[in-house]
Amino acid sequence: EGSDRLESLGLYPAEDELFRQALEKLGRLFSHPLTRVLLLSSLPPNYGDEAAYGWRAHREPFEQRGWCYCEVSLAMLAKRRGERVLALTAAAASEAESASVLVQRCVATRTPPVTPASFAAKISGMSFSHPRDDMPLVEALYASGFSERLAQVTKLDYTNLRWGDAEAEAVAAVLSSGAATSLKSLDLGANAISDKGANALTASLEGAPALSFLNLLGNRAIGEAAAAKLREACNERGIKVYV
């Protein structure tokens, strides 16, 4: 089966070894705050034509591909600027008057960070060319990239993303995991978070020992009781909070 896999990828054993060495740095590359990630999330109209491509193309949509989900999840971890992740389409590329216009049109929808446990559950139903080999590999690569990046990041800016309670709970799960040991600033301002999301964040503060700034201004659905509870928890930990 190993030789069949190499043949399907068009790799010699020595090339496969180099490929695996490069994979160890996957998380570092995709999650770095300054790298730009391009998502080719739509397939050409004739992608199923084997004669045109000379091989049997995988036709699963982008969202159902395990490797793609891994790369996107890593890219969404810590980048501060939305234009660092672009969802390119042929239509946008053909209609854009300039590179700057293309960037503006193709900014990908920002998704919340995903814990390794949630990631593993998600990819269990996704498509892989070689599931037995690839699924555990992708799971390990994401866990490694997640831990490395979150241990280094000092600021997470998730302002004005139209996020609600589900996204706030995802962020809270990341904090509760204890991975964000260096995080000092968390900005969730101008979203649509309510009491449920605020309470989840309150309960997660213990997992972020370095946090000193938390912004939730502009989340108008947070009631006074939940806001007071959050302020109290932040005051106990010396965290400057705006809510």
XYZ file of N, CA and C in Angstrom:
729
model
N 0.833 -1.220 0.000
C 0.000 0.000 0.000
C 0.861 1.261 0.000
N 2.025 1.188 0.681
C 2.897 2.350 0.691
C 3.402 2.700 -0.682
N 3.770 1.680 -1.474
C 4.243 1.937 -2.830
C 3.131 2.466 -3.711
N 1.898 1.987 -3.490
C 0.758 2.497 -4.249
C 0.538 3.972 -3.951
N 0.713 4.344 -2.681
C 0.530 5.745 -2.299
C 1.566 6.619 -2.989
N 2.846 6.203 -2.972
C 3.896 6.990 -3.606
C 3.655 7.114 -5.098
N 3.186 6.030 -5.704
C 2.923 6.066 -7.139
C 1.801 7.040 -7.453
N 0.757 7.052 -6.607
C -0.369 7.959 -6.859
C 0.039 9.410 -6.699
N 1.025 9.662 -5.845
C 1.508 11.032 -5.645
C 2.610 11.415 -6.624
N 3.146 10.424 -7.343
C 4.231 10.698 -8.273
C 5.541 10.985 -7.584
N 5.801 10.334 -6.444
C 7.004 10.594 -5.667
C 7.899 9.362 -5.603
N 9.209 9.603 -5.625
C 10.178 8.573 -5.293
C 10.296 8.523 -3.763
N 10.763 7.416 -3.191
C 10.899 7.336 -1.732
C 11.711 8.479 -1.133
N 12.803 8.867 -1.784
C 13.622 9.963 -1.263
C 12.846 11.285 -1.271
N 12.032 11.483 -2.297
C 11.212 12.696 -2.373
C 10.138 12.681 -1.292
N 9.596 11.501 -1.040
C 8.577 11.375 -0.005
C 9.161 11.726 1.362
N 10.396 11.351 1.613
C 11.046 11.681 2.877
C 11.222 13.186 3.024
N 11.635 13.859 1.960
C 11.762 15.315 1.996
C 10.399 15.981 2.197
N 9.389 15.409 1.555
C 8.028 15.923 1.690
C 7.574 15.851 3.151
N 7.855 14.747 3.793
C 7.445 14.580 5.187
C 8.211 15.529 6.109
N 9.475 15.770 5.814
C 10.241 16.726 6.611
C 9.651 18.130 6.487
N 9.252 18.488 5.265
C 8.643 19.808 5.055
C 7.305 19.916 5.775
N 6.571 18.802 5.811
C 5.259 18.817 6.464
C 5.358 19.181 7.945
N 6.474 18.865 8.566
C 6.634 19.171 9.979
C 6.540 20.670 10.249
N 6.796 21.497 9.236
C 6.749 22.955 9.381
C 5.432 23.541 8.855
N 4.495 22.677 8.509
C 3.230 23.141 7.927
C 2.528 24.159 8.817
N 2.396 23.829 10.086
C 1.699 24.725 11.005
C 2.378 26.065 11.138
N 3.691 26.067 11.188
C 4.444 27.320 11.328
C 4.228 28.226 10.124
N 4.202 27.640 8.936
C 4.047 28.420 7.706
C 2.641 28.998 7.578
N 1.631 28.161 7.713
C 0.266 28.619 7.486
C -0.259 29.532 8.593
N 0.198 29.346 9.821
C -0.336 30.135 10.933
C 0.438 31.414 11.204
N 1.581 31.607 10.548
C 2.396 32.790 10.836
C 1.593 34.064 10.544
N 1.651 35.047 11.431
C 0.854 36.269 11.245
C 1.138 37.021 9.951
N 2.315 36.844 9.363
C 2.691 37.623 8.187
C 2.602 36.868 6.866
N 2.337 35.574 6.894
C 2.197 34.855 5.624
C 0.803 35.090 5.050
N 0.726 35.091 3.736
C -0.566 35.234 3.052
C -0.981 33.880 2.485
N -2.182 33.458 2.803
C -2.683 32.153 2.380
C -3.769 32.349 1.327
N -3.605 31.685 0.191
C -4.570 31.766 -0.903
C -5.388 30.487 -0.941
N -6.704 30.620 -0.820
C -7.610 29.471 -0.828
C -8.228 29.333 -2.216
N -7.898 28.254 -2.901
C -8.517 27.983 -4.207
C -9.755 27.129 -3.934
N -10.804 27.791 -3.528
C -11.953 27.092 -2.961
C -13.014 26.681 -3.979
N -12.831 27.021 -5.244
C -13.781 26.597 -6.272
C -13.032 25.849 -7.366
N -13.658 24.818 -7.912
C -13.027 23.983 -8.927
C -13.380 24.473 -10.327
N -12.499 24.226 -11.303
C -12.832 24.581 -12.695
C -14.075 23.829 -13.163
N -14.829 24.396 -14.099
C -16.067 23.747 -14.565
C -15.851 22.341 -15.115
N -14.696 22.102 -15.714
C -14.436 20.804 -16.340
C -13.526 19.925 -15.487
N -13.528 20.146 -14.183
C -12.590 19.436 -13.323
C -12.818 17.920 -13.317
N -14.018 17.496 -13.648
C -14.297 16.072 -13.677
C -13.923 15.388 -14.978
N -13.389 16.148 -15.921
C -13.021 15.595 -17.225
C -11.620 14.988 -17.140
N -11.559 13.655 -17.033
C -10.271 12.981 -16.876
C -9.376 13.185 -18.092
N -9.968 13.270 -19.266
C -9.165 13.454 -20.485
C -8.468 14.810 -20.474
N -9.141 15.831 -19.929
C -8.571 17.180 -19.917
C -7.398 17.295 -18.949
N -7.488 16.564 -17.827
C -6.458 16.690 -16.806
C -5.468 15.533 -16.796
N -5.788 14.465 -17.479
C -4.859 13.354 -17.571
C -4.778 12.491 -16.334
N -5.710 12.704 -15.395
C -5.743 11.879 -14.196
C -7.131 11.975 -13.590
N -7.400 11.087 -12.691
C -8.718 11.071 -12.061
C -8.764 12.100 -10.936
N -9.455 13.178 -11.174
C -9.488 14.279 -10.214
C -10.412 13.964 -9.037
N -10.019 14.452 -7.872
C -10.887 14.348 -6.692
C -11.923 15.467 -6.773
N -13.175 15.095 -6.691
C -14.239 16.073 -6.941
C -14.929 16.568 -5.679
N -14.442 16.153 -4.508
C -15.079 16.613 -3.281
C -14.922 18.130 -3.153
N -15.955 18.813 -2.648
C -15.840 20.267 -2.482
C -14.749 20.628 -1.486
N -14.252 21.816 -1.624
C -13.165 22.328 -0.792
C -13.444 22.120 0.695
N -14.677 22.405 1.112
C -15.028 22.370 2.530
C -15.000 20.970 3.109
N -15.012 19.943 2.251
C -15.040 18.570 2.733
C -13.685 17.871 2.641
N -12.650 18.600 2.299
C -11.322 18.002 2.147
C -10.499 18.204 3.420
N -10.012 17.112 3.960
C -9.315 17.172 5.237
C -8.062 18.014 5.234
N -7.239 17.868 4.195
C -6.016 18.674 4.117
C -6.346 20.159 3.999
N -7.335 20.482 3.206
C -7.735 21.892 3.048
C -8.229 22.462 4.375
N -9.028 21.686 5.095
C -9.551 22.156 6.377
C -8.408 22.394 7.365
N -7.401 21.539 7.333
C -6.242 21.716 8.205
C -5.533 23.032 7.897
N -5.284 23.276 6.634
C -4.552 24.476 6.241
C -5.344 25.750 6.550
N -6.652 25.711 6.300
C -7.491 26.868 6.609
C -7.530 27.113 8.113
N -7.690 26.062 8.890
C -7.767 26.207 10.344
C -6.481 26.791 10.908
N -5.347 26.366 10.381
C -4.069 26.936 10.812
C -3.971 28.407 10.419
N -4.416 28.726 9.203
C -4.340 30.101 8.714
C -5.214 31.052 9.521
N -6.293 30.550 10.096
C -7.231 31.388 10.832
C -6.847 31.578 12.301
N -5.785 30.946 12.757
C -5.457 30.973 14.178
C -5.091 32.359 14.695
N -4.155 33.024 14.051
C -3.560 34.195 14.701
C -3.279 35.373 13.792
N -3.679 35.327 12.541
C -3.397 36.461 11.650
C -4.239 37.659 12.070
N -3.619 38.813 12.112
C -4.308 40.008 12.602
C -5.119 40.709 11.516
N -4.710 40.546 10.272
C -5.376 41.283 9.194
C -6.111 40.319 8.288
N -7.374 40.638 7.978
C -8.204 39.751 7.184
C -7.646 39.444 5.818
N -6.941 40.414 5.209
C -6.455 40.199 3.843
C -5.285 39.225 3.776
N -4.897 38.668 4.905
C -3.853 37.646 4.897
C -4.394 36.283 4.444
N -5.711 36.120 4.427
C -6.316 34.880 3.934
C -7.313 35.251 2.841
N -7.048 34.817 1.622
C -7.867 35.198 0.475
C -8.503 33.963 -0.147
N -9.800 34.041 -0.399
C -10.523 32.983 -1.099
C -10.640 33.387 -2.565
N -9.739 32.891 -3.383
C -9.676 33.302 -4.781
C -10.703 32.568 -5.630
N -11.320 33.293 -6.549
C -12.221 32.704 -7.535
C -11.839 33.232 -8.910
N -12.158 32.458 -9.918
C -11.820 32.879 -11.278
C -12.533 34.164 -11.644
N -13.788 34.307 -11.203
C -14.568 35.499 -11.528
C -13.940 36.747 -10.924
N -13.551 36.646 -9.653
C -12.950 37.804 -8.991
C -11.627 38.173 -9.650
N -10.844 37.173 -10.023
C -9.547 37.426 -10.644
C -9.700 38.097 -12.008
N -10.703 37.694 -12.770
C -10.877 38.240 -14.112
C -11.469 39.646 -14.099
N -12.212 39.978 -13.032
C -12.897 41.265 -12.984
C -12.120 42.343 -12.227
N -11.115 41.946 -11.458
C -10.380 42.910 -10.639
C -9.514 43.820 -11.494
N -9.586 45.120 -11.229
C -8.802 46.088 -11.984
C -7.346 46.142 -11.527
N -7.090 45.695 -10.289
C -5.742 45.748 -9.746
C -5.605 44.698 -8.654
N -4.365 44.507 -8.215
C -4.118 43.532 -7.148
C -4.806 43.948 -5.853
N -4.825 45.248 -5.560
C -5.454 45.711 -4.325
C -6.963 45.478 -4.347
N -7.578 45.663 -5.504
C -9.013 45.399 -5.632
C -9.289 43.906 -5.462
N -8.431 43.080 -6.039
C -8.585 41.637 -5.902
C -8.531 41.214 -4.436
N -7.589 41.785 -3.711
C -7.467 41.467 -2.287
C -8.740 41.847 -1.536
N -9.269 43.034 -1.806
C -10.476 43.492 -1.122
C -11.665 42.582 -1.396
N -11.767 42.090 -2.631
C -12.913 41.264 -3.010
C -12.816 39.832 -2.503
N -11.606 39.383 -2.219
C -11.398 37.968 -1.908
C -11.053 37.682 -0.454
N -11.202 38.663 0.421
C -10.922 38.407 1.831
C -11.833 37.283 2.323
N -11.228 36.250 2.875
C -11.995 35.082 3.325
C -12.762 35.397 4.604
N -13.900 34.758 4.765
C -14.671 34.906 5.996
C -13.859 34.344 7.161
N -13.662 35.155 8.177
C -12.838 34.738 9.318
C -13.620 33.773 10.196
N -13.036 32.630 10.453
C -13.653 31.640 11.329
C -12.898 31.601 12.649
N -13.536 31.190 13.740
C -12.863 31.192 15.039
C -11.821 30.092 15.129
N -10.880 30.217 16.043
C -9.872 29.174 16.226
C -10.510 27.877 16.693
N -9.889 26.778 16.338
C -10.425 25.448 16.641
C -9.436 24.690 17.511
N -9.900 24.114 18.608
C -9.017 23.311 19.449
C -8.685 22.004 18.735
N -7.576 21.371 19.061
C -7.245 20.089 18.441
C -8.331 19.031 18.602
N -9.012 19.017 19.736
C -10.079 18.034 19.946
C -11.234 18.267 18.983
N -11.635 19.518 18.819
C -12.714 19.842 17.877
C -12.281 19.571 16.447
N -11.026 19.855 16.156
C -10.490 19.603 14.818
C -10.537 18.113 14.496
N -10.105 17.283 15.426
C -10.091 15.838 15.201
C -11.494 15.308 14.954
N -12.469 15.818 15.695
C -13.855 15.382 15.496
C -14.372 15.792 14.125
N -13.978 16.978 13.686
C -14.446 17.501 12.404
C -13.894 16.708 11.224
N -12.609 16.387 11.239
C -12.010 15.737 10.068
C -12.400 14.266 9.962
N -12.998 13.710 11.011
C -13.372 12.295 10.951
C -14.383 12.007 9.845
N -15.112 13.023 9.417
C -16.090 12.836 8.348
C -15.682 13.465 7.041
N -14.412 13.840 6.920
C -13.940 14.514 5.712
C -13.243 13.558 4.755
N -12.957 14.072 3.568
C -12.376 13.268 2.499
C -10.852 13.350 2.511
N -10.216 12.176 2.359
C -8.767 12.070 2.213
C -8.477 11.071 1.098
N -7.404 11.301 0.367
C -7.012 10.354 -0.674
C -6.583 9.022 -0.070
N -5.889 9.111 1.070
C -5.404 7.918 1.764
C -5.760 8.064 3.248
N -7.016 7.802 3.601
C -7.505 8.084 4.958
C -6.683 7.453 6.073
N -6.284 6.204 5.899
C -5.574 5.520 6.979
C -4.257 6.201 7.319
N -3.553 6.695 6.304
C -2.284 7.396 6.529
C -2.490 8.878 6.823
N -3.362 9.503 6.051
C -3.469 10.957 6.092
C -4.204 11.487 7.323
N -5.266 10.821 7.750
C -6.059 11.375 8.846
C -5.261 11.531 10.140
N -4.561 10.511 10.607
C -3.757 10.715 11.824
C -2.614 11.703 11.623
N -2.066 11.751 10.411
C -0.996 12.703 10.115
C -1.508 14.129 10.195
N -2.644 14.401 9.569
C -3.229 15.739 9.585
C -3.615 16.143 10.998
N -4.171 15.213 11.745
C -4.552 15.494 13.136
C -3.329 15.898 13.966
N -2.228 15.174 13.793
C -1.005 15.480 14.539
C -0.392 16.808 14.092
N -0.420 17.078 12.787
C 0.139 18.323 12.272
C -0.626 19.531 12.806
N -1.953 19.414 12.852
C -2.732 20.542 13.356
C -2.471 20.759 14.845
N -2.463 19.670 15.611
C -2.228 19.799 17.052
C -0.880 20.447 17.334
N 0.134 20.062 16.562
C 1.464 20.639 16.739
C 1.483 22.116 16.364
N 0.877 22.455 15.213
C 0.836 23.852 14.779
C 0.039 24.724 15.723
N -1.076 24.197 16.217
C -1.925 24.911 17.174
C -1.140 25.234 18.442
N -0.484 24.231 18.999
C 0.241 24.426 20.252
C 1.399 25.411 20.092
N 2.130 25.278 18.991
C 3.279 26.159 18.770
C 2.843 27.609 18.587
N 1.836 27.853 17.751
C 1.420 29.221 17.469
C 0.759 29.864 18.675
N -0.144 29.140 19.343
C -0.862 29.733 20.473
C 0.061 29.995 21.653
N 1.134 29.248 21.767
C 2.084 29.495 22.848
C 2.862 30.785 22.615
N 2.932 31.244 21.365
C 3.723 32.428 21.017
C 2.891 33.708 20.903
N 1.645 33.572 20.525
C 0.845 34.751 20.207
C 0.560 35.570 21.464
N 0.672 36.904 21.335
C 0.413 37.804 22.461
C -0.860 38.617 22.268
N -1.354 38.677 21.028
C -2.554 39.461 20.757
C -3.426 38.751 19.737
N -4.723 38.691 20.031
C -5.703 38.152 19.091
C -6.770 39.215 18.848
N -6.931 39.592 17.602
C -7.872 40.662 17.227
C -8.987 40.067 16.383
N -10.170 39.970 16.982
C -11.347 39.427 16.296
C -12.464 40.468 16.272
N -12.127 41.708 15.981
C -13.121 42.779 16.007
C -13.951 42.824 14.729
N -15.209 43.195 14.910
C -16.112 43.505 13.789
C -16.195 42.377 12.766
N -16.420 41.162 13.251
C -16.515 39.990 12.381
C -17.927 39.389 12.351
N -18.855 40.043 13.003
C -20.236 39.549 13.106
C -20.307 38.203 13.836
N -19.369 38.000 14.719
C -19.364 36.759 15.490
C -20.419 36.800 16.576
N -20.995 35.625 16.850
C -21.983 35.488 17.909
C -21.473 34.592 19.020
N -22.406 33.968 19.722
C -22.038 33.154 20.874
C -21.243 31.907 20.490
N -21.556 31.301 19.349
C -20.832 30.091 18.943
C -19.347 30.388 18.758
N -19.050 31.519 18.148
C -17.652 31.901 17.935
C -16.975 32.275 19.262
N -17.721 32.976 20.129
C -17.159 33.325 21.437
C -16.859 32.070 22.246
N -17.736 31.082 22.144
C -17.506 29.817 22.850
C -16.298 29.079 22.287
N -16.074 29.191 20.983
C -14.890 28.579 20.374
C -13.618 29.242 20.900
N -13.639 30.563 21.004
C -12.486 31.283 21.560
C -12.285 30.888 23.024
N -13.376 30.780 23.760
C -13.294 30.378 25.165
C -12.695 28.980 25.304
N -13.048 28.083 24.382
C -12.498 26.727 24.419
C -10.994 26.748 24.203
N -10.528 27.633 23.334
C -9.090 27.775 23.107
C -8.401 28.268 24.384
N -8.986 29.270 25.033
C -8.412 29.767 26.280
C -8.405 28.673 27.340
N -9.500 27.952 27.455
C -9.610 26.904 28.466
C -8.620 25.773 28.239
N -8.202 25.593 26.987
C -7.246 24.528 26.679
C -5.883 24.775 27.307
N -5.611 26.028 27.687
C -4.327 26.368 28.287
C -3.215 26.584 27.286
N -3.559 26.608 25.997
C -2.525 26.746 24.964
C -2.017 28.177 24.829
N -2.876 29.172 25.115
C -2.517 30.577 24.899
C -1.809 31.151 26.117
N -0.668 30.611 26.438
C 0.027 30.986 27.668
C 0.640 32.385 27.621
N 0.864 32.914 26.413
C 1.492 34.233 26.287
C 0.501 35.328 25.894
N -0.759 34.972 25.730
C -1.755 35.932 25.254
C -1.964 37.055 26.269
N -1.776 38.294 25.800
C -1.955 39.460 26.662
C -3.201 40.262 26.298
N -3.573 40.259 25.026
C -4.679 41.099 24.562
C -5.648 40.292 23.711
N -6.928 40.367 24.054
C -7.982 39.692 23.297
C -9.074 40.711 22.985
N -9.288 40.959 21.698
C -10.254 41.966 21.276
C -11.377 41.314 20.490
N -12.561 41.333 21.067
C -13.768 40.787 20.440
C -14.823 41.877 20.286
N -14.382 43.111 20.160
C -15.304 44.232 20.076
C -16.114 44.254 18.802
N -17.276 44.921 18.861
C -18.134 45.157 17.699
C -18.586 43.864 17.029
N -18.989 42.891 17.831
C -19.556 41.653 17.306
C -21.006 41.516 17.774
N -21.525 40.295 17.781
C -22.921 40.062 18.165
C -23.007 39.036 19.289
N -22.075 39.139 20.231
C -22.001 38.210 21.353
C -23.027 38.608 22.415
N -23.678 37.612 23.015
C -24.665 37.868 24.061
C -24.193 37.248 25.379
N -25.118 37.076 26.324
C -24.762 36.561 27.646
C -24.074 35.198 27.582
N -24.552 34.316 26.715
C -24.010 32.964 26.638
C -22.531 32.992 26.284
N -22.180 33.782 25.288
C -20.778 33.887 24.901
C -19.939 34.572 25.969
N -20.490 35.615 26.596
C -19.771 36.331 27.651
C -19.514 35.423 28.842
N -20.486 34.608 29.200
C -20.316 33.683 30.323
C -19.250 32.631 30.018
N -19.211 32.173 28.769
C -18.182 31.199 28.377
C -16.793 31.815 28.500
N -16.647 33.053 28.084
C -15.361 33.735 28.192
C -14.974 33.943 29.657
N -15.942 34.296 30.480
C -15.678 34.468 31.908
C -15.111 33.189 32.511
N -15.717 32.066 32.161
C -15.290 30.781 32.712
C -13.930 30.329 32.200
N -13.480 30.928 31.094
C -12.229 30.471 30.467
C -11.007 31.280 30.873
N -11.188 32.351 31.622
C -10.083 33.279 31.892
C -8.914 32.624 32.618
N -9.184 31.636 33.427
C -8.120 30.975 34.169
C -7.101 30.316 33.239
N -7.539 29.973 32.027
C -6.646 29.320 31.074
C -5.728 30.274 30.334
N -5.853 31.585 30.595
C -5.005 32.591 29.929
C -4.292 33.414 30.997
N -3.251 32.876 31.597
C -2.623 33.520 32.767
C -1.976 34.867 32.480
N -1.604 35.129 31.217
C -0.924 36.392 30.898
C -1.885 37.477 30.419
N -3.156 37.157 30.280
C -4.119 38.117 29.717
C -4.234 39.352 30.604
N -4.105 40.532 29.967
C -4.212 41.786 30.717
C -5.201 42.751 30.086
N -5.731 42.420 28.899
C -6.671 43.308 28.212
C -7.728 42.479 27.494
N -8.992 42.814 27.736
C -10.111 42.128 27.091
C -11.147 43.156 26.681
N -11.475 43.191 25.389
C -12.454 44.154 24.893
C -13.670 43.441 24.316
N -14.854 43.805 24.840
C -16.120 43.298 24.322
C -17.092 44.446 24.050
N -16.566 45.662 23.921
C -17.428 46.794 23.614
C -18.110 46.583 22.261
N -19.346 47.045 22.168
C -20.061 46.916 20.902
C -20.850 45.634 20.765
N -20.766 44.755 21.762
C -21.609 43.557 21.796
C -22.846 43.882 22.629
N -23.813 44.497 21.984
C -24.933 45.109 22.699
C -25.895 44.109 23.324
N -25.766 42.841 22.948
C -26.688 41.837 23.499
C -26.224 41.292 24.848
N -25.060 41.729 25.306
C -24.585 41.288 26.621
C -25.317 42.081 27.692
N -26.044 41.369 28.559
C -26.808 42.015 29.608
C -25.941 42.445 30.780
N -26.513 43.240 31.657
C -25.743 43.798 32.762
C -25.256 42.726 33.726
N -26.067 41.688 33.968
C -25.660 40.637 34.905
C -24.430 39.889 34.384
N -24.454 39.517 33.114
C -23.308 38.818 32.522
C -22.093 39.728 32.464
N -22.325 41.019 32.160
C -21.223 41.974 32.101
C -20.586 42.156 33.479
N -21.409 42.221 34.503
C -20.898 42.395 35.866
C -20.081 41.178 36.300
N -20.554 40.006 35.927
C -19.832 38.775 36.251
C -18.465 38.750 35.570
N -18.440 39.196 34.331
C -17.171 39.238 33.585
C -16.228 40.264 34.197
N -16.753 41.442 34.532
C -15.912 42.474 35.155
C -15.304 41.972 36.466
N -16.098 41.292 37.258
C -15.620 40.792 38.544
C -14.481 39.790 38.346
N -14.678 38.865 37.411
C -13.644 37.860 37.142
C -12.365 38.511 36.624
N -12.508 39.519 35.769
C -11.338 40.212 35.230
C -10.620 41.017 36.314
N -11.382 41.676 37.174
C -10.782 42.464 38.247
C -9.970 41.575 39.190
N -10.469 40.379 39.448
C -9.756 39.455 40.316
C -8.408 39.045 39.735
N -8.313 39.066 38.405
C -7.096 38.623 37.725
C -6.257 39.782 37.198
N -6.657 41.009 37.498
C -5.903 42.167 37.040
C -6.025 42.420 35.558
N -7.142 42.036 34.962
C -7.367 42.209 33.541
C -8.191 43.471 33.299
N -7.707 44.356 32.455
C -8.467 45.546 32.089
C -9.529 45.122 31.083
N -10.800 45.313 31.412
C -11.886 44.829 30.578
C -12.820 45.961 30.190
N -13.291 45.903 28.952
C -14.286 46.848 28.453
C -15.451 46.043 27.912
N -16.629 46.274 28.502
C -17.802 45.512 28.077
C -19.054 46.360 28.278
